[in-house]
XYZ file of C-alpha atoms in Angstrom:
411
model
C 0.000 0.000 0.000
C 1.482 3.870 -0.156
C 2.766 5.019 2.697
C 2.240 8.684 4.323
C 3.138 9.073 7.740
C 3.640 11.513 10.373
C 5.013 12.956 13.615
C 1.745 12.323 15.515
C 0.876 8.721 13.831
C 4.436 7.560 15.750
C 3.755 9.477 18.713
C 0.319 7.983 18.991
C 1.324 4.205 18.502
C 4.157 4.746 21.317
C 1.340 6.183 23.663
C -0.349 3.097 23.137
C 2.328 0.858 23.501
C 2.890 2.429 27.173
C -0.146 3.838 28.742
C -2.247 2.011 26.575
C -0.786 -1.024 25.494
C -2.896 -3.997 26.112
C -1.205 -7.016 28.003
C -3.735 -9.089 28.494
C -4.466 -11.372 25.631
C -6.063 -14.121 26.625
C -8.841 -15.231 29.249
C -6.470 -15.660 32.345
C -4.591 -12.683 31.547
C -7.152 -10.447 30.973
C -9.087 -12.306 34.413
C -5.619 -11.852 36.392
C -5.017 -8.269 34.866
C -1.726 -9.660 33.454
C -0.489 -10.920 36.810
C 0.225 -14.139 34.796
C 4.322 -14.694 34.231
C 5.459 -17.309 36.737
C 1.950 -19.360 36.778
C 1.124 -19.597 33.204
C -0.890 -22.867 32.591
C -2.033 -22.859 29.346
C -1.653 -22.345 25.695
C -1.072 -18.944 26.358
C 2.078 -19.717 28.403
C 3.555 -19.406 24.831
C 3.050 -15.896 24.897
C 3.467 -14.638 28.688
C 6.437 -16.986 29.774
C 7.487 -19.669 27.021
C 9.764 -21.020 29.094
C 7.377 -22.411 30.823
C 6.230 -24.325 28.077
C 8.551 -26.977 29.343
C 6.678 -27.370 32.790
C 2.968 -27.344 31.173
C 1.372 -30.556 32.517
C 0.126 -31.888 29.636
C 1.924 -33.757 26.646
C -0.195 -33.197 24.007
C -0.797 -29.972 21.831
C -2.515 -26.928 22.989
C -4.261 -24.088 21.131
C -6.313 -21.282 22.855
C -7.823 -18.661 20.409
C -10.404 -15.655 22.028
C -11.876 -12.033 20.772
C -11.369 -9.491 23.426
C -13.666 -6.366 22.968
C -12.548 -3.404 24.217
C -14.239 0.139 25.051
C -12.646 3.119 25.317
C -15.137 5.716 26.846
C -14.991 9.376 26.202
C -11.767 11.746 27.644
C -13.250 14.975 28.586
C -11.800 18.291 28.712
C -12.667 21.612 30.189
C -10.374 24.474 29.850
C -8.570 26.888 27.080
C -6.701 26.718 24.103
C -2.724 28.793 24.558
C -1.063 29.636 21.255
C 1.054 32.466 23.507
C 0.459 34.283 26.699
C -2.198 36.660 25.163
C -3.846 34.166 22.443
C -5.922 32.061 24.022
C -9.811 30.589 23.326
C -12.348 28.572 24.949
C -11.867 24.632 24.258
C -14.102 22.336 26.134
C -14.976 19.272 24.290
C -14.798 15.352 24.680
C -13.769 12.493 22.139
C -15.938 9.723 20.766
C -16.851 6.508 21.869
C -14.679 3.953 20.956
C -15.212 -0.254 20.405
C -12.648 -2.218 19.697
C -11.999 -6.096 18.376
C -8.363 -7.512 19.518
C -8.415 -11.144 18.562
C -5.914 -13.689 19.852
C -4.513 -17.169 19.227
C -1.807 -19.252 21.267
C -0.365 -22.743 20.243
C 2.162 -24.766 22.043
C 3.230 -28.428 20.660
C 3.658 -31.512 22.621
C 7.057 -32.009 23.989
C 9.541 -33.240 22.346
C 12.170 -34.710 25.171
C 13.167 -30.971 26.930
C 12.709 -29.219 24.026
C 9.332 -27.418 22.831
C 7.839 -25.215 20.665
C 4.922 -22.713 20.363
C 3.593 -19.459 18.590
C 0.914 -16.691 19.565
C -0.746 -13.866 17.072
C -1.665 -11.015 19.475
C -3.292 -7.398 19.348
C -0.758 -5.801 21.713
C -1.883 -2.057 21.280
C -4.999 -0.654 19.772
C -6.262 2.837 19.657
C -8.748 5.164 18.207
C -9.065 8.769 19.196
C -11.366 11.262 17.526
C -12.310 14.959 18.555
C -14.949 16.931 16.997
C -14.746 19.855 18.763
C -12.385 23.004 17.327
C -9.217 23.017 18.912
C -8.805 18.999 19.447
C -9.834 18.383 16.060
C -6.740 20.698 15.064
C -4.532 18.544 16.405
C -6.667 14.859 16.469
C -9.221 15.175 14.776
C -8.697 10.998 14.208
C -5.836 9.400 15.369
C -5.973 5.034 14.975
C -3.839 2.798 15.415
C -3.268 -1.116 14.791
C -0.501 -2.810 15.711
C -0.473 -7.079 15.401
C 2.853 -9.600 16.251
C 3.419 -12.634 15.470
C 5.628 -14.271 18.180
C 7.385 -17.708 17.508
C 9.047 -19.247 20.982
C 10.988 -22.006 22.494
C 11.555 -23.157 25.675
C 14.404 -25.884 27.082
C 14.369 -27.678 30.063
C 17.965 -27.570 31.745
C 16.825 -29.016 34.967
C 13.500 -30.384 36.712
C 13.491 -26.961 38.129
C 14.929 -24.949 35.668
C 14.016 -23.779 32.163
C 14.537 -21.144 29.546
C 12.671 -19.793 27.025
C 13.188 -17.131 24.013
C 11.813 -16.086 20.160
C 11.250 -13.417 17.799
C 9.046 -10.734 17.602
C 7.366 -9.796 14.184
C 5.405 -6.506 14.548
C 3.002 -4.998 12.000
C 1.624 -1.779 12.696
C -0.395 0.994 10.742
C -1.940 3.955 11.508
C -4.759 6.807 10.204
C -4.281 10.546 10.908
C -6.787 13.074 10.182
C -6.628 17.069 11.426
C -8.466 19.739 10.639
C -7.860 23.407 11.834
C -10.970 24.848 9.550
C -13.319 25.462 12.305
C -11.127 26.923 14.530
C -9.850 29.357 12.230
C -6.293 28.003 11.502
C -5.354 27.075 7.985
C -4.063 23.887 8.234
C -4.941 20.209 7.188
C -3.599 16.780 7.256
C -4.794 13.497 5.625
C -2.621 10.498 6.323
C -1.954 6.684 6.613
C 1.016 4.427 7.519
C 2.511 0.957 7.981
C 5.883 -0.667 8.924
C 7.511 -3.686 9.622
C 9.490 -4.823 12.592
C 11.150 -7.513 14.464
C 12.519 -7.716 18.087
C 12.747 -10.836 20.597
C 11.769 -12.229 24.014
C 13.521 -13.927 26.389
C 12.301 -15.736 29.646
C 13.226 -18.005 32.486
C 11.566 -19.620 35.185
C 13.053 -21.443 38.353
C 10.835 -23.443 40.962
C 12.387 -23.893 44.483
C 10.200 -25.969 45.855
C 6.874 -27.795 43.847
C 4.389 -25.111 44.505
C 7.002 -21.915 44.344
C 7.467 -20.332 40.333
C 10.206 -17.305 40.268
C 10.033 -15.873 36.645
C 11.951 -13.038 34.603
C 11.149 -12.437 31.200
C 12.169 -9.414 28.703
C 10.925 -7.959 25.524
C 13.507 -6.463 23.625
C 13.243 -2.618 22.437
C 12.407 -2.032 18.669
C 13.096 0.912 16.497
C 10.401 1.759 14.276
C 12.240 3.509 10.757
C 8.967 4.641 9.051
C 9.546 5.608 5.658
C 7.224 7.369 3.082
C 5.057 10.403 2.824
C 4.018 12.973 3.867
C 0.650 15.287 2.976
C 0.569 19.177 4.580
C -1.475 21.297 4.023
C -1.592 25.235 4.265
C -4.757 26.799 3.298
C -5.788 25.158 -0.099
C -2.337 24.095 -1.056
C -1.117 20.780 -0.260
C 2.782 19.301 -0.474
C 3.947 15.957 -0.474
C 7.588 14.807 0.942
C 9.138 11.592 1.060
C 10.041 11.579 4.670
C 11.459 9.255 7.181
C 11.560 9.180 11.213
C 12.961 6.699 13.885
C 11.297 6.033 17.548
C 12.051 3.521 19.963
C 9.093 0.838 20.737
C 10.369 0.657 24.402
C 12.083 -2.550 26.159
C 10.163 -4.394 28.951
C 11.219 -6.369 32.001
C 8.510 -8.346 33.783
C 9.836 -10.340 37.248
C 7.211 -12.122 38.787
C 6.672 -14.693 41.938
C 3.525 -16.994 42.486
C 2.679 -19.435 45.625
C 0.190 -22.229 44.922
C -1.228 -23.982 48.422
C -3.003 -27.686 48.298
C -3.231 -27.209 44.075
C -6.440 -25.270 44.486
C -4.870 -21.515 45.316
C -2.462 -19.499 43.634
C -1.412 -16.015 43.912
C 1.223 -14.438 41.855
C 2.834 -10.999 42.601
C 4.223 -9.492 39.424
C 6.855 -6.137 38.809
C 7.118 -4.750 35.433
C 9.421 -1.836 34.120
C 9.093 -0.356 30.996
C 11.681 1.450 29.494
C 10.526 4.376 28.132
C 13.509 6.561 28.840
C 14.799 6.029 25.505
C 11.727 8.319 24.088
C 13.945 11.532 24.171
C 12.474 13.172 21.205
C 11.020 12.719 17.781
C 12.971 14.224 14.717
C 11.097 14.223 11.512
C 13.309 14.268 8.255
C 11.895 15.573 4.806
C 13.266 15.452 0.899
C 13.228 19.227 0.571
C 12.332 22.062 2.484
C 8.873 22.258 4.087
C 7.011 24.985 3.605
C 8.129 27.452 6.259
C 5.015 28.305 8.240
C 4.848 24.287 9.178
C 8.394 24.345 10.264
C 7.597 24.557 13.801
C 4.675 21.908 13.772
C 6.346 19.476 11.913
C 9.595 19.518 11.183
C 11.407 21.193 14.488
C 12.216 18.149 17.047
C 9.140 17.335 19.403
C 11.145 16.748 23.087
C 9.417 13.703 24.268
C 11.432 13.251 27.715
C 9.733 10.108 28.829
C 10.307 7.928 32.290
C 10.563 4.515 32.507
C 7.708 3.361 33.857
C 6.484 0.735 36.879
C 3.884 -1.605 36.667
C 2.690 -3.747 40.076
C 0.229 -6.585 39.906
C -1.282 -9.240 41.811
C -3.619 -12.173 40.894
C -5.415 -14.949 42.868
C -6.242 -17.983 40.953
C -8.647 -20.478 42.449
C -9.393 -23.999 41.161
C -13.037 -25.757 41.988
C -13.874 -28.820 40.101
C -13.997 -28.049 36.880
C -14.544 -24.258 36.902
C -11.448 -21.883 38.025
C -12.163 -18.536 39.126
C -9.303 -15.457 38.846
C -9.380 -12.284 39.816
C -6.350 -8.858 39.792
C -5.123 -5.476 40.689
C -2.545 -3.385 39.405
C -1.286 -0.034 39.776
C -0.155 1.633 36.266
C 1.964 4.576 35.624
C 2.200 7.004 33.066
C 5.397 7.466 30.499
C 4.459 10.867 29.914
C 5.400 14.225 31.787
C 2.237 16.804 31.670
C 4.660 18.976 29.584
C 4.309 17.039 27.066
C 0.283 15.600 27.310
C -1.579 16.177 24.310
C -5.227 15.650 22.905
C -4.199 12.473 20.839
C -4.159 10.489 24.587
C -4.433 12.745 27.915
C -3.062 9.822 29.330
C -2.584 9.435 33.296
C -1.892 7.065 35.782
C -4.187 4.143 36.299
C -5.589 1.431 38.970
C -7.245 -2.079 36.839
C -9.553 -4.510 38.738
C -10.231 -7.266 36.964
C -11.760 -10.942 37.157
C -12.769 -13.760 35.116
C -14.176 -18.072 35.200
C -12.703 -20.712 32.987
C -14.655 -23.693 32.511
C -13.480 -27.198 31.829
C -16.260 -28.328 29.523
C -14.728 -31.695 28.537
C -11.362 -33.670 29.316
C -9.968 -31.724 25.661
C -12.184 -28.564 25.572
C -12.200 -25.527 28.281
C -14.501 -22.095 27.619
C -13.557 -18.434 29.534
C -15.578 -15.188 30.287
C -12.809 -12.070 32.088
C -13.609 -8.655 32.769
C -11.037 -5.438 33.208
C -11.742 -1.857 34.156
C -9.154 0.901 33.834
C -9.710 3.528 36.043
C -7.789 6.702 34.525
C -6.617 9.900 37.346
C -7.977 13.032 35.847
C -5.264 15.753 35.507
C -5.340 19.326 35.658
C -3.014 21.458 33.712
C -1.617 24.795 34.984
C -0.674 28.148 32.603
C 2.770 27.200 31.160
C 2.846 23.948 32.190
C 2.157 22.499 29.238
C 4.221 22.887 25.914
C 1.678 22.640 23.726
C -0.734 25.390 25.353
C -3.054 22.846 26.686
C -4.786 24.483 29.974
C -7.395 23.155 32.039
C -8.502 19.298 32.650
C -9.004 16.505 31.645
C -11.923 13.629 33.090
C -13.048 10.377 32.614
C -11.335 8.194 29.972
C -10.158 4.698 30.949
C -11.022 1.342 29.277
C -13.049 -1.519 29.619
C -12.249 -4.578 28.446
C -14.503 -7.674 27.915
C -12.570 -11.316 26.520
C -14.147 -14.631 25.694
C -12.229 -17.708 24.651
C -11.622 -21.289 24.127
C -9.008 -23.447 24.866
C -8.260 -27.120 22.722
C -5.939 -30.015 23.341
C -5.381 -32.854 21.089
């Protein structure tokens, strides 16, 4: 397809990979709000921690495939549009409603000796944001995002209480950009779509002291995403395109996690993540030929991004009845992004996620899942000048809520 991109496509799809990533991709994860590295017990193991593929009870094949549906409810904002310290106007609006599909699908193959094998196709990040009113539809009027990996693993067995785990990473992402300064009275437009391709790779481990004690580490390697194409601007009527070409970081991730299982009916797993978002410093757009010279300082003067790595804690209770298990999880979320640099594409904040879910064991080869999550969003208030991009007032609401259903097959 023909590429355009642009600054805010990339800084989008690294919002989303932080703040709004989406970690949970299948029924226990979602159920556990991703509190699911050192006890991993299913197909999705390939995915979460493969090398715990090599402890997974059964020997036969596993597959696990699921839709997750995911609503984003509407960011409000109340408060005034800066373009210096005497030009400023009204700006209260609030996005749309977003729905979401994010389908998934694990596999992990029977063992072969201490060696095996599995693959997962996952949604990690997915985001739609769209303004009507004036002065966020200058700057988002629609800003989507899709991003889809394909992640083939293997684990090895060193010891009966040791194993390791790795693979690659195979990331396709594109994106839709739409702005429109018309109605609030600034001559400038943009139209625009994007893809890339990219690859990174995982790594995990897991060591078990004692029969009912898992101690995990796993780590997603960072990714530079080189978008090349072009690029549409617009000034008044007149419209330029420019090949053009820009490279951002898609952020390294550590997850160390612990879990305690008492009489095989109870687990509970305590899980750290840090995400490195550090290595967002800024985003330097580079053109063919000059831009034309009233855009300069919208889209072709480096954006300072400034970013903090980032801490995740969660914590998940698993408990087996029969043949239905029942999961619930908390975690505490931060935000990559300092309020100097928030913007109306994703007023994101930090976050608290509840979450809980059943899985059913409908025969000895077939199991069924329902999991709920809610992300509860801070609102934020920005001060005069502490914002760079004139943003003052607050923001409200926002959040997600996230609804999975799937099914799990051995054979």
């Amino acid at each position: 397809m023909k590429k355009i991109i642009t600054l805010s496509i990339l800084t989008s799809s690294l919002v989303l990979a932080g703040a709004y990533k989406v970690p949970e991709q299948s029924v226990n994860s979602m159920a556990l709000g991703a509190a699911y590295v050192a006890h991993t017990t299913g197909a999705d193991t390939a995915y979460y921690n493969p090398a715990n593929m090599a402890f997974l009870s059964s020997d036969k094949q596993m597959m696990e495939g699921g839709i997750t549906l995911a609503h984003l409810p509407r960011n409000k904002f109340s408060g005034v549009q800066a373009f210096s310290e005497t030009e400023f106007y009204p700006a209260n609006g609030e996005s749309e409603i977003e729905n979401l599909l994010l389908p998934f699908l694990h596999y992990v193959s029977n063992p072969m000796g201490d060696l095996r094998w599995g693959a997962s196709l996952t949604i990690p990040g997915g985001l739609t944001k769209r303004w009507e009113s004036p002065y966020q539809k200058l700057f988002a009027e629609e800003f989507t995002l899709k991003v889809i990996e394909i992640n083939p693993v293997l684990s090895y067995k060193l010891a009966d209480n040791f194993a390791i785990g790795g693979g690659a990473r195979f990331i396709y992402s594109e994106g839709v950009v739409y702005s429109d300064g018309a109605d609030s009275g600034v001559p400038v437009k943009r139209e625009m779509q994007g893809d890339t391709i990219q690859y990174g790779y995982n790594l995990a481990m897991t060591y078990k002291p004692t029969d009912d004690i898992n101690m995990a580490a796993t780590y997603r390697s960072n990714i530079d995403l080189k978008e090349e194409g072009q690029a549409n601007l617009y000034l008044g009527a007149a419209g330029k395109q420019f090949d053009a070409d820009v490279t951002v970081p898609l952020p390294a991730a550590l997850n160390l996690a612990i879990s305690k299982t008492w009489l095989d009916k109870f687990t509970l797993e305590f899980n750290y993540e840090r995400t490195y978002w550090s290595a967002y410093k800024d985003l330097d757009f580079n053109y063919n030929a000059p831009i034309q010279a009233s855009l300069v300082s919208s889209f072709d003067d480096p954006k300072d991004r400034s970013w903090k790595d980032t801490n995740t804690f969660r914590v998940g209770a698993t408990i087996e009845m029969d043949n239905i298990t029942f999961m619930m999880g908390f975690a505490k979320d931060e935000t990559p992004a300092p309020k100097k640099n928030v913007s109306y594409e994703l007023p994101d904040t930090d976050a608290e996620v509840i979450a809980m879910g059943i899985r059913v064991q409908a025969t000895d080869n077939l199991t069924w899942g329902l999991a709920y999550l809610h992300d509860e969003k801070e609102g934020m208030s920005l001060m005069p000048g502490e914002n760079s991009g004139g943003i003052i007032g607050s923001f409200s609401a926002g959040g997600a809520d996230l609804l999975t259903a799937g099914i799990g097959y051995t054979f």
